[in-house]
XYZ file of C-alpha atoms in Angstrom:
768
model
C 59.578 -112.903 118.485
C 56.363 -113.076 119.007
C 53.903 -109.566 118.950
C 52.258 -107.805 121.160
C 48.816 -106.717 122.035
C 46.668 -105.256 124.965
C 48.141 -105.672 128.505
C 46.059 -107.615 131.565
C 45.121 -105.766 134.235
C 48.308 -104.611 136.862
C 48.947 -104.787 140.587
C 47.426 -101.317 140.986
C 45.930 -101.776 144.499
C 41.530 -101.826 144.906
C 38.894 -99.221 146.385
C 41.002 -96.587 145.196
C 38.963 -94.006 143.959
C 39.713 -92.627 140.320
C 43.373 -90.414 139.669
C 44.392 -91.247 142.800
C 47.826 -92.596 143.718
C 49.444 -95.091 144.860
C 52.691 -97.459 146.090
C 53.044 -100.291 144.279
C 56.714 -100.928 144.740
C 59.287 -99.522 146.168
C 59.536 -97.819 150.562
C 60.861 -95.243 149.530
C 64.806 -96.150 150.775
C 67.314 -96.473 147.752
C 69.065 -100.262 148.067
C 68.015 -102.920 148.072
C 66.261 -105.934 150.778
C 65.200 -109.516 148.859
C 62.109 -111.056 146.576
C 59.519 -112.768 147.877
C 57.289 -110.378 149.747
C 54.487 -107.346 148.692
C 56.473 -105.084 146.285
C 55.347 -102.080 147.756
C 57.650 -103.132 151.440
C 60.252 -103.546 149.615
C 63.751 -100.928 148.749
C 64.418 -99.734 145.079
C 67.718 -97.943 143.841
C 66.399 -95.420 141.467
C 63.515 -97.341 138.657
C 63.649 -96.640 134.941
C 61.383 -98.307 132.444
C 58.313 -100.149 133.394
C 55.690 -102.279 130.695
C 52.851 -104.663 131.905
C 52.680 -107.901 130.182
C 49.240 -108.928 128.541
C 48.577 -110.752 132.220
C 48.712 -108.199 134.264
C 52.611 -108.449 135.009
C 54.165 -105.448 135.977
C 58.083 -105.020 134.855
C 60.014 -102.295 135.747
C 64.221 -101.462 135.164
C 65.962 -101.737 138.932
C 68.667 -99.667 137.445
C 70.732 -99.164 140.405
C 70.087 -102.342 141.385
C 70.921 -103.762 138.164
C 68.337 -105.863 138.173
C 64.710 -106.002 136.426
C 62.156 -106.966 138.848
C 58.540 -108.001 138.347
C 55.381 -107.438 140.232
C 51.898 -109.815 140.186
C 49.270 -108.617 140.050
C 48.826 -109.751 143.537
C 51.816 -107.113 144.632
C 54.719 -109.814 144.876
C 57.496 -108.982 144.509
C 60.879 -111.046 141.990
C 63.640 -111.063 140.108
C 64.084 -111.690 136.724
C 67.041 -111.020 135.500
C 70.019 -109.705 136.776
C 72.021 -110.959 140.337
C 72.379 -107.919 141.227
C 76.487 -106.968 140.236
C 77.260 -104.701 137.885
C 79.034 -105.701 134.626
C 78.878 -108.636 131.448
C 79.505 -112.463 131.570
C 78.212 -114.134 129.496
C 74.669 -115.401 127.459
C 72.764 -117.974 127.313
C 72.594 -119.140 131.470
C 70.197 -117.956 134.126
C 68.738 -114.368 134.123
C 68.584 -113.810 137.602
C 71.971 -114.939 138.422
C 74.755 -112.922 135.653
C 75.024 -109.746 135.621
C 74.098 -106.189 134.236
C 74.957 -102.848 134.330
C 72.416 -100.652 134.648
C 69.297 -101.381 133.128
C 67.079 -98.445 132.019
C 63.337 -99.033 130.208
C 62.078 -102.516 129.838
C 59.268 -104.598 127.086
C 57.474 -107.657 127.064
C 55.568 -109.269 123.776
C 52.898 -111.830 124.339
C 54.895 -114.871 124.206
C 56.274 -114.070 127.972
C 60.236 -113.164 126.636
C 61.715 -110.032 127.881
C 62.954 -107.384 125.904
C 65.922 -104.611 127.967
C 68.719 -101.769 127.420
C 71.937 -103.170 129.311
C 72.971 -99.283 129.027
C 76.807 -99.246 129.989
C 77.352 -102.709 128.396
C 75.889 -101.334 125.286
C 73.037 -104.605 124.783
C 70.142 -105.152 123.995
C 69.320 -108.550 125.708
C 65.785 -110.733 125.748
C 64.552 -113.320 128.817
C 62.795 -115.859 127.841
C 59.590 -117.412 128.842
C 61.756 -119.731 130.726
C 64.545 -117.587 132.680
C 67.530 -117.756 130.113
C 69.318 -114.773 128.652
C 70.458 -114.085 125.854
C 71.944 -110.682 123.995
C 69.385 -109.855 120.570
C 71.351 -106.716 119.278
C 74.710 -105.052 120.774
C 78.205 -106.589 120.179
C 79.444 -104.817 124.066
C 81.425 -102.555 122.131
C 79.644 -98.462 122.261
C 80.220 -97.101 119.029
C 77.948 -97.040 114.934
C 78.885 -99.005 112.580
C 76.640 -99.864 109.703
C 72.716 -101.053 108.970
C 72.131 -104.240 106.728
C 73.455 -106.979 109.509
C 73.267 -109.078 112.057
C 72.013 -106.870 115.299
C 74.303 -109.170 117.840
C 76.684 -108.197 115.471
C 77.174 -103.999 115.270
C 77.774 -101.764 118.017
C 74.734 -99.750 120.437
C 75.817 -96.435 122.196
C 74.117 -96.738 124.767
C 71.195 -98.072 124.291
C 67.934 -96.263 126.276
C 64.499 -97.227 125.410
C 63.158 -100.235 123.590
C 59.679 -101.108 122.113
C 57.790 -103.801 120.174
C 55.244 -103.473 117.042
C 52.400 -105.372 116.900
C 54.726 -107.699 114.358
C 57.154 -108.335 116.354
C 60.052 -106.026 115.317
C 62.178 -104.582 118.121
C 62.959 -101.243 118.690
C 65.871 -99.589 120.279
C 67.229 -96.157 121.263
C 70.435 -95.201 121.387
C 70.739 -92.426 123.664
C 74.953 -90.821 121.808
C 74.143 -92.584 119.293
C 70.998 -89.590 118.118
C 68.745 -92.921 115.865
C 66.537 -95.256 116.717
C 66.922 -98.273 114.824
C 65.446 -101.493 114.225
C 65.683 -105.209 114.514
C 63.311 -107.176 112.259
C 61.954 -110.633 113.456
C 65.140 -112.124 110.853
C 67.749 -109.844 113.380
C 68.753 -107.428 111.578
C 69.383 -103.866 112.643
C 68.372 -101.124 110.941
C 68.119 -97.112 111.626
C 64.507 -95.869 111.469
C 64.508 -92.332 112.838
C 68.317 -89.822 113.043
C 71.701 -89.515 111.175
C 73.409 -89.493 113.917
C 73.937 -86.092 115.101
C 72.409 -84.421 117.843
C 70.717 -81.594 117.572
C 66.828 -80.520 115.756
C 66.816 -79.576 111.567
C 63.087 -79.613 111.310
C 60.279 -82.135 110.912
C 57.843 -83.145 107.625
C 60.748 -85.537 106.294
C 62.427 -88.363 106.029
C 62.759 -89.587 109.754
C 66.405 -91.318 109.254
C 67.484 -87.981 107.396
C 67.182 -85.763 110.158
C 68.283 -84.923 113.664
C 67.772 -86.452 116.742
C 68.933 -85.332 120.733
C 69.347 -88.139 123.397
C 66.082 -89.911 122.588
C 65.429 -92.321 124.734
C 61.591 -93.507 125.154
C 59.812 -95.201 122.329
C 55.725 -96.647 121.947
C 53.454 -97.422 119.406
C 49.941 -96.186 118.576
C 47.151 -98.867 116.939
C 48.238 -96.940 113.807
C 51.870 -98.200 113.942
C 52.682 -94.662 114.038
C 56.042 -94.689 116.766
C 56.602 -91.827 118.990
C 59.933 -91.151 120.579
C 60.739 -89.114 123.548
C 63.341 -86.505 122.521
C 65.121 -85.813 125.921
C 67.972 -83.087 124.564
C 65.270 -80.981 121.633
C 62.476 -81.431 125.024
C 59.905 -82.516 122.342
C 58.209 -85.892 122.094
C 58.157 -86.904 117.632
C 56.210 -89.088 115.736
C 57.224 -91.963 113.355
C 54.261 -92.145 110.834
C 54.499 -95.867 109.273
C 55.945 -93.854 105.530
C 58.659 -92.969 107.524
C 58.060 -89.104 107.339
C 58.481 -87.856 111.495
C 56.618 -85.318 113.077
C 56.597 -82.716 116.459
C 53.768 -83.973 118.416
C 54.391 -82.273 121.604
C 57.367 -79.408 122.489
C 58.818 -76.598 121.584
C 61.833 -76.729 121.851
C 62.509 -74.665 125.073
C 62.785 -75.960 128.197
C 60.621 -75.603 131.357
C 56.876 -75.003 132.261
C 53.813 -72.939 130.655
C 50.081 -74.858 131.015
C 48.157 -76.573 130.272
C 45.002 -77.366 128.060
C 46.726 -76.505 125.736
C 47.764 -77.324 122.432
C 50.956 -79.940 123.018
C 53.180 -78.598 120.307
C 53.155 -75.117 121.722
C 53.922 -75.991 125.028
C 56.866 -76.389 126.969
C 58.342 -79.646 128.268
C 61.525 -80.148 130.339
C 64.113 -83.203 129.905
C 60.986 -85.869 128.547
C 62.360 -89.544 128.673
C 59.558 -92.275 128.864
C 56.203 -92.834 126.626
C 53.245 -94.450 126.846
C 49.764 -94.829 124.586
C 46.436 -96.283 125.489
C 44.212 -97.905 123.591
C 41.990 -94.751 123.387
C 44.841 -92.926 121.679
C 46.452 -91.046 124.970
C 49.952 -89.849 124.624
C 51.601 -90.319 128.229
C 54.735 -88.321 128.886
C 57.149 -88.561 131.820
C 58.432 -85.133 131.416
C 61.090 -85.864 133.760
C 62.106 -82.272 134.752
C 58.911 -80.543 135.586
C 58.472 -83.282 137.952
C 54.838 -84.314 136.060
C 53.261 -86.711 133.919
C 51.664 -84.993 130.915
C 48.929 -86.747 129.113
C 47.999 -85.516 124.373
C 44.634 -85.979 124.095
C 44.188 -87.475 120.403
C 42.873 -83.298 119.895
C 46.396 -82.456 120.558
C 45.912 -80.703 123.935
C 48.115 -81.621 126.644
C 46.898 -81.529 130.291
C 48.941 -82.771 133.499
C 48.258 -85.678 134.789
C 49.924 -86.566 137.582
C 52.327 -84.382 139.561
C 51.979 -81.067 140.507
C 55.605 -79.755 139.828
C 57.591 -79.348 142.855
C 59.753 -82.242 143.134
C 59.357 -84.938 145.813
C 57.108 -87.041 148.107
C 53.786 -86.432 149.823
C 51.256 -89.083 151.222
C 49.766 -91.913 149.201
C 45.721 -91.709 148.610
C 45.221 -88.440 147.163
C 44.570 -87.229 143.838
C 48.007 -87.914 141.951
C 47.836 -84.398 139.532
C 47.919 -82.854 142.692
C 50.482 -84.824 144.681
C 54.617 -84.228 144.781
C 56.364 -86.884 141.986
C 60.338 -87.013 141.719
C 62.287 -87.357 138.312
C 59.960 -89.186 136.457
C 61.550 -91.786 134.048
C 58.104 -94.447 132.569
C 55.056 -94.273 132.531
C 52.857 -97.278 131.076
C 49.193 -98.604 131.493
C 46.872 -102.097 131.742
C 43.943 -102.809 130.005
C 41.857 -101.053 132.856
C 43.138 -97.733 132.452
C 45.801 -97.831 135.863
C 49.176 -95.424 134.836
C 51.824 -96.856 136.920
C 54.480 -94.963 136.753
C 58.699 -94.951 137.481
C 58.953 -92.654 140.474
C 62.819 -92.330 140.422
C 64.728 -90.676 143.195
C 61.613 -91.153 144.934
C 62.427 -94.792 144.476
C 59.453 -95.807 144.072
C 56.894 -97.329 140.888
C 53.578 -96.261 141.620
C 50.046 -96.323 139.670
C 47.159 -94.227 139.060
C 43.802 -96.040 139.203
C 41.659 -95.029 136.260
C 43.817 -92.626 134.180
C 42.754 -93.552 131.095
C 39.320 -92.173 132.050
C 40.602 -90.057 133.853
C 39.407 -86.261 132.794
C 41.483 -83.686 133.760
C 41.265 -81.285 136.700
C 40.136 -78.114 134.430
C 43.120 -75.130 134.277
C 42.867 -71.892 135.610
C 40.568 -69.430 134.188
C 43.135 -67.463 132.583
C 46.795 -67.249 131.814
C 48.056 -64.412 131.418
C 51.617 -63.227 131.062
C 53.252 -60.116 130.110
C 56.394 -59.230 127.270
C 57.860 -55.957 128.779
C 58.639 -53.143 125.982
C 61.778 -51.251 127.786
C 64.835 -50.683 125.626
C 68.180 -50.992 127.409
C 68.973 -47.279 125.804
C 68.114 -43.952 124.641
C 69.007 -41.273 123.735
C 68.195 -38.129 124.884
C 65.742 -35.943 122.846
C 64.271 -38.933 121.700
C 61.345 -41.294 122.331
C 60.372 -44.110 122.961
C 58.120 -47.358 124.593
C 58.002 -48.686 127.436
C 55.393 -50.908 129.002
C 53.716 -54.619 128.341
C 52.367 -56.434 125.880
C 50.129 -58.692 127.873
C 48.743 -62.376 126.104
C 46.718 -65.326 126.959
C 48.390 -68.454 127.717
C 45.605 -70.506 128.950
C 42.143 -71.859 127.070
C 40.031 -69.932 128.978
C 39.871 -66.272 127.774
C 39.603 -63.243 129.740
C 37.987 -60.148 130.253
C 40.583 -57.101 130.288
C 38.498 -55.083 131.880
C 40.136 -57.221 135.096
C 43.436 -56.092 133.825
C 46.028 -53.308 134.365
C 49.292 -52.475 133.182
C 50.567 -49.174 135.067
C 53.969 -47.244 134.686
C 55.813 -45.873 137.153
C 58.500 -43.746 135.330
C 61.569 -42.474 137.154
C 62.341 -39.235 137.928
C 63.223 -37.615 135.014
C 61.767 -39.339 132.711
C 58.489 -37.829 131.161
C 54.373 -39.717 129.342
C 53.585 -38.831 126.117
C 50.701 -36.546 125.965
C 47.250 -37.532 127.147
C 49.179 -38.679 130.337
C 49.837 -36.504 133.676
C 52.297 -38.102 135.844
C 54.796 -40.179 137.107
C 52.402 -42.966 136.938
C 51.151 -43.950 134.187
C 48.273 -46.532 133.756
C 45.697 -48.101 131.750
C 42.678 -50.567 131.892
C 41.530 -52.690 129.243
C 37.793 -52.173 129.269
C 35.774 -53.809 126.171
C 38.260 -55.804 125.796
C 38.616 -59.838 125.209
C 42.112 -62.190 125.506
C 40.809 -65.187 124.017
C 42.868 -68.310 124.227
C 46.658 -69.201 123.619
C 46.462 -66.097 122.176
C 45.030 -62.465 122.049
C 46.710 -59.624 123.235
C 46.274 -56.283 125.603
C 47.792 -53.381 124.694
C 49.973 -51.641 127.579
C 52.769 -49.630 126.206
C 53.018 -46.535 126.740
C 54.884 -43.196 125.226
C 57.842 -42.093 127.004
C 60.453 -39.343 126.641
C 63.763 -38.534 127.418
C 63.721 -34.023 127.897
C 66.983 -32.132 126.547
C 67.121 -31.544 130.480
C 67.598 -35.298 131.352
C 71.115 -36.047 132.552
C 72.809 -38.957 131.084
C 72.460 -42.566 132.955
C 71.484 -44.671 134.476
C 67.074 -44.782 135.132
C 64.758 -47.185 137.030
C 61.162 -47.763 136.056
C 58.395 -50.083 137.553
C 56.142 -52.124 135.736
C 53.247 -53.380 136.999
C 50.484 -56.059 135.021
C 47.820 -56.749 137.859
C 44.881 -59.209 137.421
C 41.620 -58.602 139.759
C 38.206 -60.823 139.277
C 38.308 -64.148 138.257
C 41.178 -64.109 136.926
C 43.020 -64.323 140.736
C 46.077 -64.539 140.062
C 48.982 -62.525 141.204
C 50.325 -59.671 139.987
C 53.744 -59.176 138.139
C 56.489 -56.547 139.381
C 58.948 -55.606 136.816
C 61.672 -53.949 137.315
C 63.360 -51.644 134.000
C 66.165 -50.058 133.584
C 67.225 -47.597 130.744
C 70.417 -45.722 130.348
C 69.770 -42.437 129.493
C 73.219 -41.263 126.502
C 73.694 -38.049 124.488
C 75.313 -39.610 121.449
C 73.720 -41.079 118.396
C 74.610 -44.487 117.614
C 77.832 -45.204 115.635
C 77.092 -46.760 113.002
C 81.201 -47.583 112.405
C 83.274 -50.943 112.815
C 86.233 -49.283 113.689
C 84.406 -47.960 117.055
C 84.685 -51.087 118.553
C 87.268 -52.255 120.692
C 87.784 -55.699 120.017
C 90.112 -58.400 121.307
C 91.080 -62.016 122.013
C 89.549 -62.326 125.202
C 91.142 -66.622 125.442
C 93.913 -68.190 124.030
C 93.316 -71.924 123.160
C 95.610 -74.187 124.253
C 95.305 -77.531 123.267
C 98.008 -80.407 122.711
C 98.389 -82.045 118.946
C 95.158 -83.372 117.028
C 93.286 -82.135 120.358
C 89.834 -79.770 119.431
C 88.735 -76.577 121.124
C 87.830 -72.911 121.028
C 88.808 -69.657 121.841
C 86.341 -66.083 122.184
C 86.561 -62.667 120.802
C 85.527 -60.260 122.817
C 83.453 -57.186 121.057
C 82.862 -53.931 123.074
C 82.619 -49.981 123.297
C 83.607 -47.541 125.040
C 81.630 -46.224 128.589
C 79.230 -48.883 126.827
C 78.828 -46.498 123.465
C 75.888 -47.678 120.854
C 77.517 -49.327 117.937
C 75.619 -50.462 114.969
C 77.224 -51.306 111.783
C 75.581 -53.967 109.833
C 76.756 -56.664 108.206
C 79.912 -56.750 107.561
C 82.880 -58.986 106.178
C 84.819 -60.243 109.283
C 88.332 -62.447 107.867
C 90.342 -64.447 111.076
C 93.080 -65.945 110.365
C 94.705 -69.095 111.783
C 98.061 -68.547 113.802
C 100.395 -71.353 112.561
C 99.708 -74.986 114.085
C 95.664 -74.411 113.951
C 92.564 -74.610 112.114
C 88.814 -74.066 112.116
C 86.784 -76.265 112.151
C 83.069 -76.224 113.313
C 79.972 -73.316 114.039
C 80.931 -70.044 114.969
C 78.437 -69.178 117.810
C 78.129 -65.719 119.590
C 76.867 -64.790 123.100
C 75.514 -61.181 125.150
C 76.071 -62.743 128.400
C 74.948 -59.431 130.030
C 71.546 -58.055 128.861
C 68.244 -58.349 131.090
C 67.031 -61.079 128.993
C 69.907 -63.709 130.489
C 72.421 -64.972 127.869
C 71.221 -63.981 124.643
C 73.324 -66.448 121.748
C 73.037 -68.086 118.158
C 75.452 -69.472 115.949
C 76.867 -67.422 113.297
C 77.271 -66.934 109.406
C 80.613 -68.407 108.806
C 82.561 -70.477 106.050
C 85.878 -72.237 106.071
C 88.640 -71.261 103.278
C 92.703 -72.498 102.717
C 91.539 -76.255 104.089
C 90.707 -74.122 107.760
C 92.945 -71.938 107.589
C 90.334 -68.564 106.996
C 87.515 -68.508 108.334
C 85.611 -65.788 107.231
C 82.018 -64.691 109.231
C 79.897 -62.378 107.473
C 77.421 -60.984 110.777
C 76.614 -57.748 112.643
C 78.475 -57.534 115.634
C 75.954 -54.316 117.524
C 76.195 -54.236 120.729
C 74.209 -51.631 123.341
C 71.160 -50.399 121.170
C 68.817 -52.959 122.499
C 68.311 -54.850 125.805
C 69.989 -58.080 124.161
C 72.731 -56.157 122.895
C 74.126 -54.746 126.193
C 77.524 -54.471 127.344
C 79.548 -56.917 125.390
C 79.455 -59.512 122.619
C 81.972 -62.933 122.835
C 82.363 -64.172 119.247
C 83.059 -68.922 121.294
C 85.015 -70.048 117.321
C 85.821 -73.513 117.733
C 89.924 -74.721 116.006
C 91.640 -77.568 116.431
C 95.506 -77.895 117.044
C 96.444 -80.055 113.681
C 97.817 -83.432 113.985
C 101.793 -82.804 112.957
C 102.032 -79.193 114.830
C 104.938 -78.659 116.662
C 104.815 -77.638 120.506
C 104.923 -73.705 120.813
C 103.121 -69.897 120.833
C 101.925 -68.706 117.679
C 100.718 -65.437 117.840
C 101.014 -64.976 114.080
C 97.206 -65.599 113.675
C 94.307 -61.981 112.969
C 91.001 -61.311 113.233
C 90.017 -58.753 110.159
C 86.787 -56.693 111.328
C 85.294 -54.614 108.392
C 87.540 -51.709 108.465
C 88.485 -52.177 112.044
C 92.483 -52.518 112.550
C 93.650 -56.667 112.398
C 93.810 -57.639 115.664
C 96.164 -60.215 117.144
C 94.797 -63.627 117.597
C 97.210 -66.013 118.861
C 97.411 -69.879 119.834
C 99.681 -72.429 122.276
C 99.954 -75.734 121.316
C 101.290 -77.613 124.480
C 104.202 -80.770 124.640
C 100.928 -83.447 125.078
C 98.817 -84.014 127.438
C 99.753 -85.226 131.431
C 98.681 -88.391 132.577
C 96.149 -88.841 135.595
C 100.026 -88.260 137.701
C 99.612 -83.783 137.241
C 95.887 -84.617 139.226
C 95.529 -83.451 142.758
C 91.987 -84.247 143.927
C 90.883 -82.864 148.020
C 87.572 -84.040 149.591
C 85.743 -80.255 149.378
C 83.350 -81.063 151.147
C 82.493 -83.557 154.253
C 78.925 -85.118 154.414
C 76.754 -85.116 157.132
C 73.417 -87.814 157.637
C 71.923 -89.632 160.068
C 71.786 -93.121 159.958
C 69.289 -94.056 157.695
C 69.365 -90.924 155.755
C 71.356 -90.226 152.689
C 73.592 -87.029 151.406
C 76.037 -85.406 149.426
C 79.903 -84.464 149.378
C 82.251 -83.390 146.432
C 86.169 -84.069 145.538
C 87.691 -81.254 143.747
C 90.551 -82.589 141.174
C 92.457 -79.982 139.696
C 95.991 -79.831 138.065
C 98.893 -78.967 138.773
C 99.440 -74.984 137.917
C 96.460 -75.486 135.681
C 98.375 -77.014 133.441
C 96.322 -78.944 130.951
C 95.849 -83.116 131.413
C 93.543 -85.767 129.729
C 94.638 -88.964 130.402
C 92.289 -90.470 128.871
C 89.062 -92.899 130.145
C 90.770 -94.324 133.807
C 89.447 -95.928 136.544
C 88.912 -94.112 139.800
C 88.129 -95.899 143.075
C 86.196 -94.702 145.712
C 85.962 -96.303 149.461
C 82.932 -95.009 151.758
C 84.059 -94.322 155.052
C 82.690 -96.407 157.396
C 79.233 -96.705 158.410
C 78.743 -94.935 154.986
C 77.926 -96.773 151.700
C 77.330 -94.988 148.196
C 73.710 -95.359 146.531
C 75.443 -94.833 143.095
C 74.426 -92.035 142.299
C 77.360 -89.163 140.564
C 77.492 -86.897 138.806
C 80.462 -84.130 137.497
C 80.610 -80.511 137.159
C 83.461 -78.436 135.543
C 82.132 -74.938 137.642
C 84.644 -72.392 136.779
C 83.595 -72.119 132.326
C 80.295 -70.400 131.235
C 78.314 -71.829 130.689
C 78.210 -74.765 133.420
C 79.404 -78.529 132.167
C 77.597 -81.021 134.325
C 77.111 -84.916 133.168
C 76.561 -88.158 135.339
C 79.593 -90.245 135.433
C 79.600 -93.545 134.540
C 80.299 -95.876 138.326
C 79.191 -99.403 139.975
C 78.755 -100.138 143.016
C 80.757 -103.297 144.926
C 80.651 -104.270 148.306
C 77.364 -103.791 149.312
C 78.058 -99.639 147.895
C 80.984 -99.837 150.333
C 82.839 -99.082 147.660
C 82.108 -97.121 144.180
C 83.451 -97.609 140.733
C 83.688 -94.216 138.188
C 85.393 -94.903 134.930
C 85.457 -91.136 132.733
C 88.011 -88.676 131.899
C 88.705 -86.114 133.927
C 89.992 -83.931 131.481
C 90.921 -80.223 133.174
C 92.435 -77.569 130.784
C 91.600 -79.164 127.562
C 89.446 -76.305 126.158
C 87.584 -73.725 127.175
C 84.781 -75.823 128.320
C 87.117 -77.650 131.802
C 88.460 -74.348 133.297
C 90.623 -74.610 136.632
C 88.961 -77.683 138.139
C 86.508 -80.992 138.111
C 83.399 -81.676 141.426
C 82.572 -85.020 141.206
C 79.226 -84.998 143.636
C 78.553 -88.648 145.006
C 75.742 -89.806 146.737
C 76.078 -91.266 149.519
C 73.427 -92.242 153.124
C 74.535 -93.242 156.584
C 73.316 -96.812 157.175
C 71.033 -97.510 160.402
C 74.108 -99.129 162.142
C 75.811 -96.237 161.912
C 76.755 -94.754 165.613
C 75.489 -91.322 165.961
C 78.339 -89.212 167.117
C 81.326 -90.409 165.705
C 83.415 -88.849 162.277
C 85.052 -92.117 160.641
C 88.238 -90.835 158.530
C 89.526 -94.215 157.223
C 87.077 -93.762 153.743
C 89.835 -92.973 150.488
C 89.605 -92.414 146.856
C 92.104 -94.052 144.432
C 91.863 -91.626 140.745
C 93.442 -94.538 137.883
C 97.628 -94.496 139.998
C 97.432 -91.115 142.754
C 98.205 -92.135 146.020
C 95.370 -92.351 148.237
C 93.511 -89.344 149.178
C 91.592 -90.119 152.747
C 87.798 -89.617 153.049
C 85.308 -88.445 156.253
C 82.219 -87.768 157.146
C 79.786 -87.325 159.841
C 77.811 -89.241 161.448
C 74.994 -87.005 163.683
């Protein structure tokens, strides 16, 4: 492998203002037309990774066109790999004549070799300057074997990102392998980050010993540090040349807060690819925030493209003020132009001179309120209600422009020094320093002995004025006044098995146990021992969790301290099963406990498990071992919605899959061939969802297109009712477009869905 150096100047159009955005490939319509013309006038189909070589050629993975394409500095587009058909043939021939299966990233070395992950072929492939394609990593089988051997003889698990260091070593991120691997110049593969287990542990230790979660884009800086975009952990991590891993952006919580502060303290939302410029600026495709973020050498994060709203407006304006749509890839050229794979806009776009661009100043302050409000209070006692106002922005805020207003419900009283139901506090003479600081807008309130028990709703406003120029924030605070004090005894709880595990021998599932109290009584027994015995045929396995689903804060959940004994027969949980003591434990609490049916378990219903919670009366725990999961013949498929689109437009429709009598069905991975009605074609976009579970379980489907999009082939396991995460029904959501030649006003019904060996299900669509 040859080493890599600085990129050349790419195809960004001349005469565009610094920081402005323009399209260099793709006209916004999903599809494929031809090569040899201007890149901005042709069609792309979900472009993903991008790279620029030393001569200024821009390469990108045209994912659902199953091609890798190149835009020359002159703007002309050509294909460098893939004939447009999904699949795999062999190596050693012309790259443009072979099949690929959804390439998702690209890297190029100084010798002109182009590397890309061929994701569903479980390979990383190379195209030489003469156009010959070979495999450099992966034997075509998904999985993991070991390190230290030839890269072309081992397994990869959905390779997603590629990068080259200055010595010419190739680095590969494995999306489902939760690892980053290195292929040295001799072709030997090793792991440089991730232990293969999905998750997050901590920073500061050896990268090969920690957990990653869906690693994606990779990039190197001049010092040899490796940057990894962790889609599942909502972070970007850095691995030093000595192998130590740290976080450089993202606090692990999905979302968006603001710019101008430390990158490690803010939120990212499913970051995808990354790039580093010569000055050490890190660029992040913050996909679900619809932004490109930049982290400077000082660790401060800003936005350089995208205003956070998904979509497309026009080119030519400031990149930071326009819309982008799930950006997936980023790369820079020698002139400091930034190239973006604008995935759902089917475009590759360039931002002129972004490396020299000074992002616009963030707002004068970014204030937020941390609300203080008890969910339940005892009559006759005092309690706190209000908000502590903090500053997430980079500039100070003057407290004289901040006022907290609390309007009490009739029946509640303010503390000493207050009159009436409207309580206010302004913070004249106080300052909120950047990125921290607190203004105390919390009031002392009481429920007099004369207040009847019941629900009392207060209103809280945080008002900003003056130079802050921010909108008011208003909150509704429900407070329940109770007469009895909390019971410090687990015997006051009502405990029962909420779901019964029902699974075939050898399969895993989980069941729920509900903890609640009569009439919302607060119960706080403290930390106690809870001993669970599995029903016959079952063993405990994995991490039990708890969750409160009925709080004003949304779902409050976490892991339970536990140990497993007697070969999985006994589970001991040590925790405090409290309910209704604060706003974060309102209602009932659910324990979700993983189990496995033993491989030799006999089919039948077993009711001899138990849950002994402290001094509480033991609760019966049941489980059912089924006679084995059915194949797809037990499934029933219907078209749940009819797509309607004007000629040339794209839309979606749903297929609903259920099982007979809601029985468990686990057919394994099978082929599902969906034929579009006349006048329509599939785009390749397809996802699945189990919407009768809490929370929803969703993801993308493995697809390929045939017959110019007329046929969509899905390979997946349409399992149902095998556990708590696939209850009742499965929805396949498929993207289609009405062909430009479709006849308006017609409703063809000659489409069909063939799920494995099931009889075809007719499909229809409407042309508007």
